Coordinates of C-alpha atoms in Angstrom, one line a residue:
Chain N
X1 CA 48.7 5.5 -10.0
X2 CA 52.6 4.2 -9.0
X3 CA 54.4 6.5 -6.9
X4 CA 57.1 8.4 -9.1
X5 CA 59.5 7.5 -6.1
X6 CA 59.6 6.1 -3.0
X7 CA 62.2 6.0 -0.5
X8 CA 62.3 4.3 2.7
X9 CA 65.0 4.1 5.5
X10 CA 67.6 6.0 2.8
X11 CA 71.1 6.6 4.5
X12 CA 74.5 7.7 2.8
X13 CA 77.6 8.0 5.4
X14 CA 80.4 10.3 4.3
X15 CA 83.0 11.3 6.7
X16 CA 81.7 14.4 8.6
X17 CA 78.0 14.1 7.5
X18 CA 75.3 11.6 6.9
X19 CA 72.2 11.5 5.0
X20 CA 69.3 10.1 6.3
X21 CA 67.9 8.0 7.2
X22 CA 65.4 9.3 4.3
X23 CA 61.0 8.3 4.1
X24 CA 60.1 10.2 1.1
X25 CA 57.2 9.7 -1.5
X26 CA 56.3 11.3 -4.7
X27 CA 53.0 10.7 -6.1
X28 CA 52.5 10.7 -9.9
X29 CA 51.3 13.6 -11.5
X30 CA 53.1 16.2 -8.5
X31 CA 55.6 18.0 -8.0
X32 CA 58.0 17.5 -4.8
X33 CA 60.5 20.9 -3.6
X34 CA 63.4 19.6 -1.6
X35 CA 64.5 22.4 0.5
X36 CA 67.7 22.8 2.2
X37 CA 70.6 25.2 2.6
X38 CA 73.8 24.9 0.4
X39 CA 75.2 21.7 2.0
X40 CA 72.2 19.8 3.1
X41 CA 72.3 17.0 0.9
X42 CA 69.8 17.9 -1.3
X43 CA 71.9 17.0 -4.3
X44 CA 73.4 13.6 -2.9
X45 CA 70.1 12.7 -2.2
X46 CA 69.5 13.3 -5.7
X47 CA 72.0 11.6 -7.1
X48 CA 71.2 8.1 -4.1
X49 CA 67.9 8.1 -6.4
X50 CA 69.8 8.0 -9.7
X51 CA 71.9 4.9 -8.1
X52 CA 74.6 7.6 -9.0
X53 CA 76.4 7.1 -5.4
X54 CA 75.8 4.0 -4.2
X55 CA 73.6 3.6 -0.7
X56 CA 74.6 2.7 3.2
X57 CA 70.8 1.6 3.7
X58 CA 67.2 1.4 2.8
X59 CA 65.5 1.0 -0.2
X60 CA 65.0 3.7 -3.8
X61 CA 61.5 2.8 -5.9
X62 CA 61.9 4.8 -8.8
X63 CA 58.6 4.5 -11.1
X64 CA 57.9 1.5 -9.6
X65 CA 61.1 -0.1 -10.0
X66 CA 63.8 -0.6 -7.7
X67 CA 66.4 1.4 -8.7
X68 CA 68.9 -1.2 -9.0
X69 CA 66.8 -3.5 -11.3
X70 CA 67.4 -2.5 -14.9
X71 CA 67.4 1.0 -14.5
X72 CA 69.2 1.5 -17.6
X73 CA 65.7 1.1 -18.7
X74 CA 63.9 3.8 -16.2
X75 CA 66.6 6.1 -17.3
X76 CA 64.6 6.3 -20.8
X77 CA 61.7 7.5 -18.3
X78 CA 64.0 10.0 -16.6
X79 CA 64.8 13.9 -17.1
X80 CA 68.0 15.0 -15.5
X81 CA 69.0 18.9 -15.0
X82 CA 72.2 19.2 -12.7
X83 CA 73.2 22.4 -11.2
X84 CA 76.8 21.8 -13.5
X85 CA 74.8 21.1 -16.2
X86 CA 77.7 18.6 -17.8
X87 CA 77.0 19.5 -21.0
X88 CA 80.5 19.8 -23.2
X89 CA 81.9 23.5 -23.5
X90 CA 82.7 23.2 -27.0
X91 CA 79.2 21.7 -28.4
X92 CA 76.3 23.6 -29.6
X93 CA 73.0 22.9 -28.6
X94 CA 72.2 21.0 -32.0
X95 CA 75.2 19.4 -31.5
X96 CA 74.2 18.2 -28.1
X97 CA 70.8 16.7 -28.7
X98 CA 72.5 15.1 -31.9
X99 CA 74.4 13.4 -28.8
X100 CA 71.6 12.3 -27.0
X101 CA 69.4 11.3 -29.8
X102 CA 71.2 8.2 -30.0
X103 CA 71.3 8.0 -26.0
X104 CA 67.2 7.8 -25.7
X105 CA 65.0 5.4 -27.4
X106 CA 62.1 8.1 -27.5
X107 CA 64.5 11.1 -28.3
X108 CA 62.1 14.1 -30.2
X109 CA 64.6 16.0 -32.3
X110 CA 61.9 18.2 -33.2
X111 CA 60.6 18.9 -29.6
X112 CA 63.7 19.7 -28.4
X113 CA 64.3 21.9 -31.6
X114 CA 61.3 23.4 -30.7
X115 CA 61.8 24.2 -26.7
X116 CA 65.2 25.8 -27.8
X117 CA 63.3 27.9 -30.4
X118 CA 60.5 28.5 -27.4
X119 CA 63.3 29.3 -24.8
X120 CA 64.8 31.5 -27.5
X121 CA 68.1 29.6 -27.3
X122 CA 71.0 30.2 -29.9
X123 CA 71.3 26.6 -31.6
X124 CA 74.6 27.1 -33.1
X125 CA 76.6 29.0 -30.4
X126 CA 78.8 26.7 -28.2
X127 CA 77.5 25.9 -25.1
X128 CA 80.4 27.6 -23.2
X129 CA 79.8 30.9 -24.7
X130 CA 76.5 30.7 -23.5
X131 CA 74.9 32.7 -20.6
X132 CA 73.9 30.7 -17.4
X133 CA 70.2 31.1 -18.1
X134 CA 70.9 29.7 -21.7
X135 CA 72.7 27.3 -20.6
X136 CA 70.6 25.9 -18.3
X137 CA 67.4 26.1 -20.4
X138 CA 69.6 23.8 -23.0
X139 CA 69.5 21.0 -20.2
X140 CA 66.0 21.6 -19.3
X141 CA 65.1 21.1 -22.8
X142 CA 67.4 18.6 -23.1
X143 CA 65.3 16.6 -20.3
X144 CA 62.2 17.0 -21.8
X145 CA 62.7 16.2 -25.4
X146 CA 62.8 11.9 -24.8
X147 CA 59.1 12.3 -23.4
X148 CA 60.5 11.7 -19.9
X149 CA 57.9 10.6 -17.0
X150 CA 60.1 11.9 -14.5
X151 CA 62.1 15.0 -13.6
X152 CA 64.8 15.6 -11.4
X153 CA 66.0 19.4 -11.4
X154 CA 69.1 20.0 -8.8
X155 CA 69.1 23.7 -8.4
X156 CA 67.5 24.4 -11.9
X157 CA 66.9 28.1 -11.1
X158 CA 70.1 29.4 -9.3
X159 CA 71.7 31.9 -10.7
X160 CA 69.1 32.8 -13.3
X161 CA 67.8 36.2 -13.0
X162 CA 63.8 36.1 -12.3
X163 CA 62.7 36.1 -16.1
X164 CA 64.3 33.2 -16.6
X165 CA 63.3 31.9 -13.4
X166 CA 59.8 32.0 -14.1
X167 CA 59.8 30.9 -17.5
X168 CA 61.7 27.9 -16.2
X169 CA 58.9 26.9 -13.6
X170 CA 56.3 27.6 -16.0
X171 CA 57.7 24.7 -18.2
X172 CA 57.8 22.3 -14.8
X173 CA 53.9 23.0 -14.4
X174 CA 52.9 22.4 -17.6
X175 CA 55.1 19.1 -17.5
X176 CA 53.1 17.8 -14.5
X177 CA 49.5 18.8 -16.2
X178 CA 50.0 15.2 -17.3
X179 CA 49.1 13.0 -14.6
X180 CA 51.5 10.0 -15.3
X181 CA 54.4 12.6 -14.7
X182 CA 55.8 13.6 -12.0
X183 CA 58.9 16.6 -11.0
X184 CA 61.8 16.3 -8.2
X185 CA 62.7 19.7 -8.1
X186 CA 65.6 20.8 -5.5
X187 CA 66.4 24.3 -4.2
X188 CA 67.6 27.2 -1.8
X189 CA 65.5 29.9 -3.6
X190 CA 62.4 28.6 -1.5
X191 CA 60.1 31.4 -3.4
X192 CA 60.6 29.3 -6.7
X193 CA 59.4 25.8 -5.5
X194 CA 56.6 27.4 -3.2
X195 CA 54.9 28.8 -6.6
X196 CA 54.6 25.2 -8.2
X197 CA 55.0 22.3 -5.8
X198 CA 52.7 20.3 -4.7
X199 CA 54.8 18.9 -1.7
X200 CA 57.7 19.7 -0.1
X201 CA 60.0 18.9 2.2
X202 CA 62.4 20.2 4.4
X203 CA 66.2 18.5 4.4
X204 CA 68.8 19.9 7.0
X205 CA 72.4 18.9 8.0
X206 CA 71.2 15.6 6.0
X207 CA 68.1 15.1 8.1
X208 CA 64.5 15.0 6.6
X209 CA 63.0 17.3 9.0
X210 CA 59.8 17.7 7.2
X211 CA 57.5 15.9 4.2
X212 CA 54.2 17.5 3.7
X213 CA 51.4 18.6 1.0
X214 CA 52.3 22.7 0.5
X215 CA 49.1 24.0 0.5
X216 CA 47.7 21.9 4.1
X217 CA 51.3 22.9 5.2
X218 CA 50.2 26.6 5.0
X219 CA 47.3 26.4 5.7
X220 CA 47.9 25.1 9.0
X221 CA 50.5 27.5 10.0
X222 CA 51.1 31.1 10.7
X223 CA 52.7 33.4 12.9
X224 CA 51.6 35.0 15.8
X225 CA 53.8 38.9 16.4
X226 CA 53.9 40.1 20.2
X227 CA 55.6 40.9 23.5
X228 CA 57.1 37.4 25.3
X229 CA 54.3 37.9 27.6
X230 CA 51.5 37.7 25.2
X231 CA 53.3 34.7 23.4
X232 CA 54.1 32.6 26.9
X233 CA 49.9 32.7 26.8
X234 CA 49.5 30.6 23.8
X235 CA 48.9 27.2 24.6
X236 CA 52.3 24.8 24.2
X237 CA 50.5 22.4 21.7
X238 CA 49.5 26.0 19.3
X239 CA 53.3 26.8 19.7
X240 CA 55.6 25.1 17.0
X241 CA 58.3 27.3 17.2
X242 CA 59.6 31.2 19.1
X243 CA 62.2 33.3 18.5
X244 CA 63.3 37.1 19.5
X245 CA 63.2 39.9 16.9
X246 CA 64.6 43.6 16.9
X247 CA 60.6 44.3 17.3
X248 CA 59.8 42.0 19.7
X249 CA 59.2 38.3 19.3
X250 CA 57.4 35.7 16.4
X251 CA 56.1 32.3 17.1
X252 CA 55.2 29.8 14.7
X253 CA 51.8 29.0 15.7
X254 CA 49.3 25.6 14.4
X255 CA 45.9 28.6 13.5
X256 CA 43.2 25.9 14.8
X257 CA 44.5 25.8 18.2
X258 CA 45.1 29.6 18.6
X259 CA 42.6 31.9 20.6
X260 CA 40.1 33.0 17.8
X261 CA 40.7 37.5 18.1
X262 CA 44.6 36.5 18.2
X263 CA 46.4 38.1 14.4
X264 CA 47.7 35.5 13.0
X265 CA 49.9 36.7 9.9
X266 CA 50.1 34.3 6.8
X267 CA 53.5 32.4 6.7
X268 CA 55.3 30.8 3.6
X269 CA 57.6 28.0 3.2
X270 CA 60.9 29.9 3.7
X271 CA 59.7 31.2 7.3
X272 CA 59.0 27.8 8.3
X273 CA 62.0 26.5 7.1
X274 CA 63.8 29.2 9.2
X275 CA 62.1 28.7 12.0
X276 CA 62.6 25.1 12.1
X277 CA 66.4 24.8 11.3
X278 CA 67.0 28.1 13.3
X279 CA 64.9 27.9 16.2
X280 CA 64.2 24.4 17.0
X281 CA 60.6 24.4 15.4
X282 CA 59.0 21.2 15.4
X283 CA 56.3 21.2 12.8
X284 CA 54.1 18.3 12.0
X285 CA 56.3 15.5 13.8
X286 CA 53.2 13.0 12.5
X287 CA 54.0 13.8 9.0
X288 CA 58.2 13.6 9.5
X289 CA 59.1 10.6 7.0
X290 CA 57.2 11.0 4.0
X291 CA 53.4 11.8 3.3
X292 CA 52.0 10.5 0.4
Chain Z
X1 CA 77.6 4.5 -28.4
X2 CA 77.3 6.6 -31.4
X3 CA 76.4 9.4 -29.6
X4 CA 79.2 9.0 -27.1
X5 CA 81.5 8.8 -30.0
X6 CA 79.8 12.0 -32.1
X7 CA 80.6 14.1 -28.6
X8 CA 84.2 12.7 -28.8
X9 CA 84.5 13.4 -32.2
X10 CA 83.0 17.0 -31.9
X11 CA 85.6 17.5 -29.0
X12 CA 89.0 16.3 -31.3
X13 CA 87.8 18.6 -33.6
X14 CA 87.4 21.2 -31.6
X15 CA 90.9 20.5 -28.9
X16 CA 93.1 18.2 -30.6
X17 CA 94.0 20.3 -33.7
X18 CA 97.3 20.7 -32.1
X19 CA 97.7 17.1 -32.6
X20 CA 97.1 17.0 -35.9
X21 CA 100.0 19.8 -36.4
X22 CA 102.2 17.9 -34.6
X23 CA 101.2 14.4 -36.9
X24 CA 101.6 16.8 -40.1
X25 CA 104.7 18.1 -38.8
X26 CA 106.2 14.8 -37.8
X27 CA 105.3 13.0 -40.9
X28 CA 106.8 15.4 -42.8
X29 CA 109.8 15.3 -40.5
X30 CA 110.0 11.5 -40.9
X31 CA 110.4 11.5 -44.7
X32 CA 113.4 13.5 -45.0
X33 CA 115.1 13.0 -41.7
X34 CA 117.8 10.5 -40.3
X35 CA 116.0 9.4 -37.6
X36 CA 112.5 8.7 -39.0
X37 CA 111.2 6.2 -35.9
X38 CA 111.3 9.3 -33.1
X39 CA 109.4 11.6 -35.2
X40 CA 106.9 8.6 -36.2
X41 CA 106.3 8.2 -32.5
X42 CA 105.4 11.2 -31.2
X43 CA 102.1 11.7 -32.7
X44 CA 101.2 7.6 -32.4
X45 CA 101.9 8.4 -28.5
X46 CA 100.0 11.4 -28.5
X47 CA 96.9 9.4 -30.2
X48 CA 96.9 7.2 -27.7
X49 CA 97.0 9.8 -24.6
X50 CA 94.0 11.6 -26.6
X51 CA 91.4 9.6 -25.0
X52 CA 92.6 11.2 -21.2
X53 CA 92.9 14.8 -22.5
X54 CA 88.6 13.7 -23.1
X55 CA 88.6 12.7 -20.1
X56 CA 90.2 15.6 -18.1
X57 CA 87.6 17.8 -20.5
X58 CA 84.5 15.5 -19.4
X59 CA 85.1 15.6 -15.9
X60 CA 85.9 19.4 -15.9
X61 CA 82.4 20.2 -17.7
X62 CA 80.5 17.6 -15.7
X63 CA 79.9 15.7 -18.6
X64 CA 81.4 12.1 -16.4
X65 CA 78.2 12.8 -14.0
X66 CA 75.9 13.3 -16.0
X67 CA 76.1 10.7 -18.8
X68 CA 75.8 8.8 -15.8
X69 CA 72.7 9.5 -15.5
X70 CA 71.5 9.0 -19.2
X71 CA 70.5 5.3 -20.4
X72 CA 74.5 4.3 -20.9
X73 CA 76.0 0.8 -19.5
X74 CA 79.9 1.2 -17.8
X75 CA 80.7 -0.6 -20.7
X76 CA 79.8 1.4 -23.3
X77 CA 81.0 4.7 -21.1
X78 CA 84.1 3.1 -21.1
X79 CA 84.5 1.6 -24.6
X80 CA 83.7 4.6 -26.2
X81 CA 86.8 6.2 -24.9
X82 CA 89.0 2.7 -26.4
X83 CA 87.5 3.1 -29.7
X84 CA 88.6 6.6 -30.0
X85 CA 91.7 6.1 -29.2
X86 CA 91.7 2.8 -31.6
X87 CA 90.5 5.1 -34.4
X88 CA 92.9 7.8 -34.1
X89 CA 95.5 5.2 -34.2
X90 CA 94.6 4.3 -37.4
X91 CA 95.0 7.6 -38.3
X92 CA 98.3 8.2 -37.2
X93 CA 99.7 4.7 -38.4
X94 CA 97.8 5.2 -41.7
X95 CA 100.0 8.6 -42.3
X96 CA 103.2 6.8 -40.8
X97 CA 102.9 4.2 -44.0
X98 CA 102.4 6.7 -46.1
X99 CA 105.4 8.3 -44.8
X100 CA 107.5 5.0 -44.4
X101 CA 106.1 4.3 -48.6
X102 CA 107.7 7.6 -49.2
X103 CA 110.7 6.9 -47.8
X104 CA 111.1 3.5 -49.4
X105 CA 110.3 5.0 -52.8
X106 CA 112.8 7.4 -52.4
X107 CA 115.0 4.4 -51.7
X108 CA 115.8 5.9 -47.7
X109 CA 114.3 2.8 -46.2
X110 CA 114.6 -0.8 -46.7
X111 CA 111.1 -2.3 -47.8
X112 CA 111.6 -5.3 -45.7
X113 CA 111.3 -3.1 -42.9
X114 CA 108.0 -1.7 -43.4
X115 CA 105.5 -4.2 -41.8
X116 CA 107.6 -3.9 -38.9
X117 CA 107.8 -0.6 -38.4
X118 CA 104.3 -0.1 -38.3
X119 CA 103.9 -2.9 -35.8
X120 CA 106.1 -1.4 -33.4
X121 CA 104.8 1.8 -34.1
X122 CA 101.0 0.7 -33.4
X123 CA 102.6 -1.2 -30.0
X124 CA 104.0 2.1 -28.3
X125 CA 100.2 3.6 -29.6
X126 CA 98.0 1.2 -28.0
X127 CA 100.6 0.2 -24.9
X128 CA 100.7 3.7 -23.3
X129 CA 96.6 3.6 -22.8
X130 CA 96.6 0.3 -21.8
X131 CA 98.4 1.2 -18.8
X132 CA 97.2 4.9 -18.4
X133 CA 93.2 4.4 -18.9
X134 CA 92.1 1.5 -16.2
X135 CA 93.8 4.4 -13.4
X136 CA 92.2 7.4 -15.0
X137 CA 88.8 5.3 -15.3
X138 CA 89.2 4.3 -11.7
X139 CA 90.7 7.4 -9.7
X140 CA 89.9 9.8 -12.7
X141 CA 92.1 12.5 -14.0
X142 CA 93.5 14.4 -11.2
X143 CA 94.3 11.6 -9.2
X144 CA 95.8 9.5 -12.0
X145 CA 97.8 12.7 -12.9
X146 CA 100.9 11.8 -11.3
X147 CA 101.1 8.4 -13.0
X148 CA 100.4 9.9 -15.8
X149 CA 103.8 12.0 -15.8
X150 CA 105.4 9.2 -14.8
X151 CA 104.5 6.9 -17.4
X152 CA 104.6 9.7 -20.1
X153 CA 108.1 10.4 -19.2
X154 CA 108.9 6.8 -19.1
X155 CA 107.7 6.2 -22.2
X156 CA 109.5 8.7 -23.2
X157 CA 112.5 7.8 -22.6
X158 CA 111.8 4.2 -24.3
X159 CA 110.8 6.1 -27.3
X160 CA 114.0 7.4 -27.5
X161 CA 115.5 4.3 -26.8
X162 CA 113.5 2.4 -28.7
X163 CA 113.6 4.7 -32.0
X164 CA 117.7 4.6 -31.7
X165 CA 117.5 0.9 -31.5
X166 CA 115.1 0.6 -34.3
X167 CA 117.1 2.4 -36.5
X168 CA 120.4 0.9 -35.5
X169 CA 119.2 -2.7 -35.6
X170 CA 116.9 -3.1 -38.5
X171 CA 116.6 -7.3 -37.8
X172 CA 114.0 -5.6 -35.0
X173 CA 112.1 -5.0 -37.8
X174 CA 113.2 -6.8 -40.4
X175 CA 110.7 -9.4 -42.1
X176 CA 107.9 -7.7 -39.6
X177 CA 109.5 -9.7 -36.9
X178 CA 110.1 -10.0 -33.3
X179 CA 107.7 -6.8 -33.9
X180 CA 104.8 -8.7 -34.3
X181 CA 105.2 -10.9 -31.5
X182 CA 105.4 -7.1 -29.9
X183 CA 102.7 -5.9 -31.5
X184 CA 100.4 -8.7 -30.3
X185 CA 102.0 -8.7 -26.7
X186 CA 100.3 -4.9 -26.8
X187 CA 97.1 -5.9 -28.2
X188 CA 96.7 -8.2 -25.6
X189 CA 97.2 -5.5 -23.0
X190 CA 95.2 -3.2 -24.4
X191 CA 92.1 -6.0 -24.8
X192 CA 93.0 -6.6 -20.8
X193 CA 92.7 -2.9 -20.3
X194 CA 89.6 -2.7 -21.6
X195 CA 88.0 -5.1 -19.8
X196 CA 90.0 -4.1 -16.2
X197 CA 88.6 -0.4 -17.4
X198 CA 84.8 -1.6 -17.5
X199 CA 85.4 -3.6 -14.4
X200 CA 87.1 -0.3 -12.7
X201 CA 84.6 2.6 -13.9
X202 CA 83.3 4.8 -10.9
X203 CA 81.8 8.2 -12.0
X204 CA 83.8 10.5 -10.1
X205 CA 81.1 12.8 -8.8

């Protein structure tokens, strides 16, 4: 099975901020949740894969093609959601995929017809009058009416109250139940991407600080509540990360080389993430760069 | 391309109705008044500054990023844009001969002129993009803005000048020529401006 995409050595200078450099891999048939706070470069890294911004360094394999060879021709095989979603105030949604049928070789009018009738979207209303779930389930169906192999969602869900939300992810899993597909989904509502990705990984200040399957990610961590005393007596190789709390103080601990009697409380993706971009936590430096 | 040009065409419809006002209202104006050139020019300049106002809209709704991202060449992100403005020209010089027939028919205009007031007429309309659309393509809208006013209010002042002379000199016109000559002096530019536009396209993310 080919990668969906694979980035090696990625870097994009700006003035005040650089991105990368970047070792990320998404296998076919997953999903990928790129995590960062507002600014991180979640959405510049998004747009270095669509050859949108043009790169400083390293190389962009999208569906097994460079992304500089013909990818006028991998765009056919690409879904694109934006956070703006770009689509003109004053169409409506039929008016919009009457735009893009002549844009995609394999556009479905009547799969998109019927993802707007699913979503319960107003056809016939102009897009700016529409709300910002509405609007953004438009683009979503939008993607996935050309029988796309690849998604890439920038901030899909923000904004959208958790209805929405959910329906939204729902669509993304069903999408991937096909193996030769594969989802790029971005995000600062960690809770969203932890319900449906497969790996993740972790971009800060325009560093990849982490790339790792979810579930071995989680399963591998937890944290360990106590007194600084009791924490100082875990070994340094179980600590990952510490920090003080109004209660006392939390360490990120790796479970298999914690004392067995020790409570070690479940941890999800947004406490890692925390943990590691507030207080220095260095998780899995082995798998820093890209895990496939 | 057809789809680019169905979303353009949506988008006249839907923010350029003011234009066609103005073209009504100008037509009209050219039939009965003294001065028939000026009113003539104002909507063929207009068609040819509708293609920025679609620009200004596309980057304002994100529209510039993400066709970017959809299976389009530069070229036909770009052309798209020139045929609009080509086919709204034909519009506007379409109603100016039916307005120039009128006034010959009602014996206001000399017939002799007619070929050459069109020319001139489709010059102004395709010159003012030429120059306006490579820097809005390259810089995009805000940036370009301040060339923008400038060359609007220089080419205003040449329509002014221009519609004076016209109509005190009808050997501009006269016979369809030196207005030809003009008229393919502009569509020259405007086939350069294409091709400088293609070569200049950045998607101004």
């Amino acid at each position: 099975m080919t990668n969906a995409i694979e980035i090696h050595g990625l870097v994009k200078a700006y003035p005040g901020f650089t991105l990368g450099p970047v070792d990320l891999t998404l296998p076919g048939g997953c999903i990928l949740g790129l995590i960062g706070e507002n600014g991180a470069g979640k959405s510049t890294l998004i747009r270095l894969i669509l050859d949108m911004v043009q790169r400083d360094g390293g190389t962009v394999s999208v569906l097994g093609r460079d992304n500089r060879d013909r990818f006028r021709q991998t765009k056919e095989d690409i879904g694109v959601v934006f956070d703006e979603t770009g689509v003109p105030a004053c169409l409506s949604a039929r008016q919009y995929g009457r735009v893009l049928q002549s844009a995609y070789g394999r556009w479905s009018p009547q799969r998109y017809a019927a993802l707007l009738q699913k979503l319960r979207v107003p056809q016939e209303k102009p897009f700016s009058t529409l709300s910002r779930g509405n609007q953004m389930k438009v683009s979503i169906a939008a993607a996935l009416a050309h029988d796309a192999k690849l998604l890439l969602l920038d901030e899909p869900t923000s904004g959208l109250d958790p209805v929405v939300r959910e329906e939204i992810v729902d669509l993304f899993s069903e999408f991937t139940r096909d193996e030769d597909h594969a989802v790029l989904i971005s995000s600062h509502i960690v809770s969203d991407l932890e319900k449906i990705c497969d790996y993740t990984a972790f971009l800060h200040e325009g560093k990849l600080l982490l790339c790792a399957e979810k579930d071995r990610l989680l399963e591998r961590c937890g944290v360990v509540h106590g007194t600084a005393e009791q924490l100082s007596g875990l070994a340094p190789a179980a600590l990952l990360g510490r920090r003080r709390t109004a209660y006392g103080e939390e360490a990120l601990v790796e479970r298999r080389r914690v004392p067995a009697g020790l409570k070690i409380t479940p941890v999800n993706l947004e406490d890692i993430f925390v943990f590691m971009v507030r207080d220095g936590a260095n998780v899995c430096p082995e798998e820093k760069g890209g895990q496939s | 391309m057809k789809g680019l040009l169905l979303k353009d065409w949506y988008m006249v419809v839907k923010y350029c109705k003011a234009w066609l006002l103005i073209l009504a209202v100008m037509i009209g104006a050219s039939v009965f008044g003294t001065k028939p050139f000026l009113f003539l020019l104002w909507p063929v300049m207009l068609a040819g500054l509708t293609a920025i106002t679609l620009l200004a809209y596309d980057e304002r709704s994100g529209w510039t990023m993400l066709s970017r991202a959809m299976p389009y060449t530069r070229a036909q992100l770009v052309s798209a844009k020139y045929l609009v403005v080509l086919l709204l020209l034909v519009v506007a010089v379409s109603l100016a001969a039916a307005a120039q027939l009128a006034r010959i028919f009602m014996g206001k205009e000399d017939a002799g002129s007619f070929a050459g007031v069109l020319f001139l007429l489709l010059a102004v309309g395709l010159l003012v993009p030429a120059v306006l659309l490579p820097l809005v393509f390259r810089f995009g809208v805000e940036k370009a803005r301040i060339v923008y006013f400038v060359v609007f209010g220089f080419a205003t002042g040449c329509m002014v000048f221009v519609s004076t002379t016209v109509d005190d000199m009808p050997q501009l016109t006269a016979q369809g020529a030196p207005a030809g000559q003009i008229l393919l002096a502009a569509a020259v530019l405007f086939a350069l401006s294409w091709l400088l536009s293609i070569r200049a396209y950045r998607p101004h993310v």
